[in-house]
CSV table of C-alpha atoms in Angstrom, one decimal:
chain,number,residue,atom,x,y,z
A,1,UNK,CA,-45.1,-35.9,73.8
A,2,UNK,CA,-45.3,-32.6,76.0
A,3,UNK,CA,-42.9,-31.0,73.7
A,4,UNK,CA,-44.8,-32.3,70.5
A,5,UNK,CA,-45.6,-29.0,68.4
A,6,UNK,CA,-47.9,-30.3,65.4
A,7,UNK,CA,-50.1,-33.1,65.4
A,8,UNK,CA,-52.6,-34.1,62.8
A,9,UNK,CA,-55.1,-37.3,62.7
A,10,UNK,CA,-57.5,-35.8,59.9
A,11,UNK,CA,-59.6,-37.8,58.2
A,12,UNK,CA,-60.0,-40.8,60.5
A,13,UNK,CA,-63.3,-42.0,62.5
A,14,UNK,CA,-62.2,-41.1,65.6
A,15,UNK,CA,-64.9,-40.8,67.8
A,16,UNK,CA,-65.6,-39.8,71.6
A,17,UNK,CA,-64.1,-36.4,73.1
A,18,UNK,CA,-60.2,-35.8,73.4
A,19,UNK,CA,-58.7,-36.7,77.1
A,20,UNK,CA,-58.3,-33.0,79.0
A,21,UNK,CA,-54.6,-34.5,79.1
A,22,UNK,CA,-54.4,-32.7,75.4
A,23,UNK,CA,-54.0,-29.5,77.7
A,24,UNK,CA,-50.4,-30.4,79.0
A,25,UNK,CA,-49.5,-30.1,75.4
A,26,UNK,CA,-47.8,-26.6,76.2
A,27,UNK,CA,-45.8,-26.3,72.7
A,28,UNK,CA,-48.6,-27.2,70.4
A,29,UNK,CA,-48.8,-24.9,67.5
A,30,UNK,CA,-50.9,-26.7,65.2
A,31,UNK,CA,-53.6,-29.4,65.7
A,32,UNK,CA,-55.8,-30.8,62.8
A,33,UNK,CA,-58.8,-33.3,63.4
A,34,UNK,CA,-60.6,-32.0,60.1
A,35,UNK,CA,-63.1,-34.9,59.6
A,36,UNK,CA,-64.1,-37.2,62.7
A,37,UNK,CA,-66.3,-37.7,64.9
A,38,UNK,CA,-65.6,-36.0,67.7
A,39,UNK,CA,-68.5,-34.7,70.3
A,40,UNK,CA,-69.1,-32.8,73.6
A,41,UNK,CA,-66.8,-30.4,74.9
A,42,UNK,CA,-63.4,-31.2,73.8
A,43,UNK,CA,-62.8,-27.3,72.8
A,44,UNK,CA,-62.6,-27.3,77.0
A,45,UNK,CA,-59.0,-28.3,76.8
A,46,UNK,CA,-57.8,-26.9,73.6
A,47,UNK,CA,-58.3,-23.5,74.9
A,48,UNK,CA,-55.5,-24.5,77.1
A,49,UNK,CA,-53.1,-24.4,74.4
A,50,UNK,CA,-51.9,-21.3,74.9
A,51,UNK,CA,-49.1,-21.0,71.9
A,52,UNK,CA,-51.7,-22.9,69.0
A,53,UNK,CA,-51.8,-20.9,65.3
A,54,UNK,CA,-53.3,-23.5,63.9
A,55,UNK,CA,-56.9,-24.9,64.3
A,56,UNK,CA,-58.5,-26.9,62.3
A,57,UNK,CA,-61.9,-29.2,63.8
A,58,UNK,CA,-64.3,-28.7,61.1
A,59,UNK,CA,-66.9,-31.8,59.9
A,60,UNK,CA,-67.0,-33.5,63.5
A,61,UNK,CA,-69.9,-33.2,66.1
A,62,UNK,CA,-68.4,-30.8,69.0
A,63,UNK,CA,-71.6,-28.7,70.4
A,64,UNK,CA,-70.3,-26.4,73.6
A,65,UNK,CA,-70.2,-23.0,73.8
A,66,UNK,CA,-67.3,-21.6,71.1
A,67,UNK,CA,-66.9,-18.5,73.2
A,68,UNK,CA,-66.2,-20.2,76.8
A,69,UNK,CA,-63.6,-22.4,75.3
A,70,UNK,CA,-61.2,-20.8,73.0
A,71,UNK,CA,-61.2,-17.2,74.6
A,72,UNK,CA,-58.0,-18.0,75.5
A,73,UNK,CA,-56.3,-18.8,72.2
A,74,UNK,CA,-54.3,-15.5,72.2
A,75,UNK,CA,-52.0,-16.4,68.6
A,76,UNK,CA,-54.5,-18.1,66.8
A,77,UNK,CA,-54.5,-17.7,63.3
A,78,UNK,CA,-55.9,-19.9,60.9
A,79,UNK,CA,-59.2,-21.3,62.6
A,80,UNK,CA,-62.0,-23.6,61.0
A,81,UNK,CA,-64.5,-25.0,63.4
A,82,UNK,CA,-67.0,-25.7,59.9
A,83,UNK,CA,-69.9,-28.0,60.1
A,84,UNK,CA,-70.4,-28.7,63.7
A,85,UNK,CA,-72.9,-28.2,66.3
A,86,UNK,CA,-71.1,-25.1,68.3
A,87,UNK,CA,-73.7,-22.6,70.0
A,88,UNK,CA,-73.3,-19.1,71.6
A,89,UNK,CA,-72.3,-15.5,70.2
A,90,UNK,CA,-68.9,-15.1,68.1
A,91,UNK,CA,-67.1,-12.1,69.7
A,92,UNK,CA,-65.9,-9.5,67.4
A,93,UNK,CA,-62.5,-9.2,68.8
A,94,UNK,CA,-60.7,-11.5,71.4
A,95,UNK,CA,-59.3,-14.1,70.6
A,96,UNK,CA,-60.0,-13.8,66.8
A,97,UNK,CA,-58.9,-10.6,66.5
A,98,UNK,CA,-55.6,-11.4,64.3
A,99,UNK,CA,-57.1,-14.4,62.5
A,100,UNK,CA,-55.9,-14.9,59.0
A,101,UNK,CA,-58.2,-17.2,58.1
A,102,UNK,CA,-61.4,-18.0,60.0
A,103,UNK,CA,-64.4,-19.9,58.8
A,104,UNK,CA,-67.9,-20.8,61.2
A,105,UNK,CA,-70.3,-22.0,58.2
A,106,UNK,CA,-72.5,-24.8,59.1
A,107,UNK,CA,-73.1,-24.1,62.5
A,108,UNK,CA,-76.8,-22.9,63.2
A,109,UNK,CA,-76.9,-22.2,66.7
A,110,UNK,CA,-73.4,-19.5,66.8
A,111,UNK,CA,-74.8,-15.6,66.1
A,112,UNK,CA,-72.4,-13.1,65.6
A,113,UNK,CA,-71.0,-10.6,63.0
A,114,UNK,CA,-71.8,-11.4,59.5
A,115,UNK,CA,-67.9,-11.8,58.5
A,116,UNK,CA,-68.2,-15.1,60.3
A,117,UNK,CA,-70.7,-16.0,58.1
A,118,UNK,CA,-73.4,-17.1,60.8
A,119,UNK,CA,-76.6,-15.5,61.5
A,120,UNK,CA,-76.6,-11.8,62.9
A,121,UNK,CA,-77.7,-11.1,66.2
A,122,UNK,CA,-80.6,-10.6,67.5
A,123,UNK,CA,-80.2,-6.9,67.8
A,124,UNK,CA,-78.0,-6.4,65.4
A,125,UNK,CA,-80.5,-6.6,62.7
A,126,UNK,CA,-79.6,-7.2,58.9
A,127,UNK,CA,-77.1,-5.4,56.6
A,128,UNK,CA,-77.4,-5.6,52.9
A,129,UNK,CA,-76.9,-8.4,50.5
A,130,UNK,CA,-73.6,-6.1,49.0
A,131,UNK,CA,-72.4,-6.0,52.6
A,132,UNK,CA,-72.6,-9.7,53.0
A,133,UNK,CA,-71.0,-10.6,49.8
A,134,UNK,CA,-68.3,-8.3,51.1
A,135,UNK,CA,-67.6,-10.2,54.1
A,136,UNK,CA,-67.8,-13.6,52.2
A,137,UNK,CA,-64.6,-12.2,50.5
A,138,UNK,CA,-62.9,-11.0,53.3
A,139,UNK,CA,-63.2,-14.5,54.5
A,140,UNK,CA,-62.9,-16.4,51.1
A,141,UNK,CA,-59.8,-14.2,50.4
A,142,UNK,CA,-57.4,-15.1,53.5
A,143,UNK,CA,-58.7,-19.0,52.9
A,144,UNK,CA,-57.6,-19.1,49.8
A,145,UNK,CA,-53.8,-17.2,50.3
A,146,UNK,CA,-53.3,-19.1,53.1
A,147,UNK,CA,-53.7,-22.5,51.7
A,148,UNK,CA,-51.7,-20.7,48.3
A,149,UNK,CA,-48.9,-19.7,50.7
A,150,UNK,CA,-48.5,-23.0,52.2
A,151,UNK,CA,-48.4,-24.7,48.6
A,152,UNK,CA,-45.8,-22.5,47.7
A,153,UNK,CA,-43.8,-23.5,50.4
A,154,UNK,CA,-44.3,-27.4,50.3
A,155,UNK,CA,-43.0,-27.1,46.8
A,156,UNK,CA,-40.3,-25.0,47.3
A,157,UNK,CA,-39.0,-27.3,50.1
A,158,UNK,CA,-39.9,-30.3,47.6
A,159,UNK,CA,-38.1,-28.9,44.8
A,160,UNK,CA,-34.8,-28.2,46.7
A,161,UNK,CA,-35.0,-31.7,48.4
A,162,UNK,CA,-35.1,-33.3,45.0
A,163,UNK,CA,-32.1,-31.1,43.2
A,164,UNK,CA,-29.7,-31.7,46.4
A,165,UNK,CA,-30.6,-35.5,46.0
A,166,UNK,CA,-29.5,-35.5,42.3
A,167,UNK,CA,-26.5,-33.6,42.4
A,168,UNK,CA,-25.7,-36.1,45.2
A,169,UNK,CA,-26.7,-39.2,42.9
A,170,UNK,CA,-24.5,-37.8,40.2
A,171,UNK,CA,-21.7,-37.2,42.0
A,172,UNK,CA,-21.9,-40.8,43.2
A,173,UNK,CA,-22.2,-41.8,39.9
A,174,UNK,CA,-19.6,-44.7,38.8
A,175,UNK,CA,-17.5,-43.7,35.2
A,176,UNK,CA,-19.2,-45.8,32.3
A,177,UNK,CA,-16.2,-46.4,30.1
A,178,UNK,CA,-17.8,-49.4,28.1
A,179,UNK,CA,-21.0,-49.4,25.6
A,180,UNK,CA,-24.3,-49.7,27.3
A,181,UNK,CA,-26.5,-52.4,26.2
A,182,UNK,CA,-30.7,-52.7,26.3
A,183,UNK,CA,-32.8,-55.3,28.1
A,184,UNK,CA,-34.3,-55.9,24.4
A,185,UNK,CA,-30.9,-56.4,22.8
A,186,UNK,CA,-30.1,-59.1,26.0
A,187,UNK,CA,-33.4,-60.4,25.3
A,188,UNK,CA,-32.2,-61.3,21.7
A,189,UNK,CA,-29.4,-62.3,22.2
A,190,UNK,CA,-30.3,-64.8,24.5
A,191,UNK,CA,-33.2,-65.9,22.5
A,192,UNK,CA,-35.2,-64.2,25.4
A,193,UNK,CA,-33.6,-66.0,28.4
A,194,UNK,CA,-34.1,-69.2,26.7
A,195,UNK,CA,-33.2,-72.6,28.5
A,196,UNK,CA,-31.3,-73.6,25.9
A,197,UNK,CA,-29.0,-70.8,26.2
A,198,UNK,CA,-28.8,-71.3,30.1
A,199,UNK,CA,-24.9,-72.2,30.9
A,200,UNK,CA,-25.6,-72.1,34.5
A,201,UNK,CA,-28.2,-71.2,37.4
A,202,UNK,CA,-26.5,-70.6,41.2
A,203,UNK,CA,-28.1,-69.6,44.5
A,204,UNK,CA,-28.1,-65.7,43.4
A,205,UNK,CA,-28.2,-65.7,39.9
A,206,UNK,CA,-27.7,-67.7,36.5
A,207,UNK,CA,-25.5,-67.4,33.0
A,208,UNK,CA,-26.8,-67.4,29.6
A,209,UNK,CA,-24.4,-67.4,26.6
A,210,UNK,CA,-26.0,-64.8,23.6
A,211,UNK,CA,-24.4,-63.4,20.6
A,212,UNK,CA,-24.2,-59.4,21.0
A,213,UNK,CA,-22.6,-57.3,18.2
A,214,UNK,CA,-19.8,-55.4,20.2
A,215,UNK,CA,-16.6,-55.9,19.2
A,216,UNK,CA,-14.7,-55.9,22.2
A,217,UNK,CA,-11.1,-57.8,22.7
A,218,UNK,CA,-9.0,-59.3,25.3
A,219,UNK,CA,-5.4,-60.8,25.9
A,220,UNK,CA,-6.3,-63.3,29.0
A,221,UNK,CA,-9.1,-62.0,31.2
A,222,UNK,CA,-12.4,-62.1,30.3
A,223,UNK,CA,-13.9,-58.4,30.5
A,224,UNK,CA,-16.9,-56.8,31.2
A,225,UNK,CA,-18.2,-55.6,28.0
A,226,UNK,CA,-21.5,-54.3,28.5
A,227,UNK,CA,-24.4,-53.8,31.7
A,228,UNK,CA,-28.0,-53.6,31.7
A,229,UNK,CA,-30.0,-52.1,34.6
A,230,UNK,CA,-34.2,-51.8,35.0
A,231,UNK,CA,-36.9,-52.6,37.4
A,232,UNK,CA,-37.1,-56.4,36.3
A,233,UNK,CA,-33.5,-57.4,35.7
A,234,UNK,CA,-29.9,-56.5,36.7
A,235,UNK,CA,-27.3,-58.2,34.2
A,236,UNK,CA,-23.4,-58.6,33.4
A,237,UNK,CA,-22.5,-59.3,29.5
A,238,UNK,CA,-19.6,-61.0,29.1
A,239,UNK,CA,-17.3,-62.5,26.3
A,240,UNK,CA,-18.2,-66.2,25.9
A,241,UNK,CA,-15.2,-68.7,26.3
A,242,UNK,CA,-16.6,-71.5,24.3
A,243,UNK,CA,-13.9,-73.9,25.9
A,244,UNK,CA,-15.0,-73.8,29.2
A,245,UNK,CA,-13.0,-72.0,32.3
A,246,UNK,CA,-8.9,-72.1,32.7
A,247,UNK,CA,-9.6,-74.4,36.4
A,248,UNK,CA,-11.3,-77.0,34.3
A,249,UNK,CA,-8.2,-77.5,31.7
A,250,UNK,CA,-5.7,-77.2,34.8
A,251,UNK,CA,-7.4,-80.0,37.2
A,252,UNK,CA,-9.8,-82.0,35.0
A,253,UNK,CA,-8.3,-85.2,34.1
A,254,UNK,CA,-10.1,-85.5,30.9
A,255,UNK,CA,-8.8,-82.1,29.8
A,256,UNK,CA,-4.9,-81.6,29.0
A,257,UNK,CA,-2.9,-79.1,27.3
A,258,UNK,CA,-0.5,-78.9,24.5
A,259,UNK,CA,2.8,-78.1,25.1
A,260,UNK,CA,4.3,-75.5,24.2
């Protein structure tokens, strides 16, 4: 799995820390462990992932220092380490400096700018409440497009799957050159699949003789006149032969035909 570029076990109860074999994974570009249980410092071996874009770890329990372990995510883009236990000062450039989307909330002990929505430092001091909903925008606002921008997409690529598999369906489409028939019209006709209208039951599937109105004639093979497909019942209607079938009046000894 070295080569592995995406992986994503959100919403699980995984619990414990990630081995530091996650490190090897040198083509990761997007990991997601959004809601677990994780603790301690796992962040120690994701900021060995030098190529990741993609971060998501919010609503577990992880509680090192957020500055010591992902320094070295240079391409990081979309990062949401929400509702943890992380500690330490949030640089204002580093690795963070090209961030699309970034989100710290719910994590008491990290200080830093008040973009990251986190308490100021110490000697920093406080800016104004118009400042701060300023910055909640700046971050609310790349949130929001990204996760737009990504919906887009998904559809997009859903929407073009689903019109190349029904041109393909209708070109693979048989020709329908006799009149269609309802699973309520079989249903009459057989006085709803009646055993009194049972001719025969095999291995795979059974005959029952109905009356449908289709006018449909033959010389000496008996046709398919109508089909009926649905989730409950696949069906054949064919023309009834009251006198039974041409092997019986060849090779039945109590059956014999007229001259001609």
């Amino acid at each position: 799995m070295r080569d592995i570029e995406s992986i994503d076990v959100s919403w699980n109860q995984l619990t414990s820390a990630i081995p530091s074999s996650t490190q090897e994974f040198g083509s990761l570009a997007s990991l997601n462990l959004l809601r677990n249980s994780f603790q301690g410092s796992m962040l120690q071996s994701i900021g060995h992932l030098k190529g990741l874009e993609f971060l998501d770890l919010s609503y577990n329990e992880l509680s090192n220092t957020i500055l010591e372990s992902l320094e070295g995510l240079a391409y990081i883009q979309i990062l949401n380490l929400s509702i943890n236990k992380l500690s330490g000062e949030i640089p204002n450039c580093g690795p963070f400096g090209n961030f699309l989307a970034l989100s710290f909330i719910g994590n008491e002990a990290l200080s830093g700018n008040a973009i990251f929505q986190v308490p100021r430092c110490k000697e920093n001091g406080m800016k104004s409440s118009r400042d701060k909903r300023l910055h909640i925008l700046y971050i609310v606002v790349p949130i929001l497009s990204a996760i737009l921008l990504v919906l887009v997409i998904c559809l997009l690529r859903k929407s073009e799957s689903t019109s190349k598999k029904a041109s393909i369906l209708m070109e693979n489409l048989p020709i329908i050159d006799h009149p269609m028939i309802s699973y309520r019209e079989l249903c009459l006709a057989t006085n709803n699949f009646g055993e009194s209208n049972l001719l025969k039951a095999g291995s795979f599937t059974s005959v029952y003789k109905g009356r449908i109105d289709i006018s449909v004639k033959h010389c000496n093979l008996v046709e398919v006149t109508s089909t009926c497909t649905n989730a409950n019942l696949r069906a054949l209607a064919l023309q009834y032969v009251p006198c039974g079938s041409l092997e019986k009046w060849l090779y039945s000894n109590n059956y014999n035909l007229d001259p001609p």
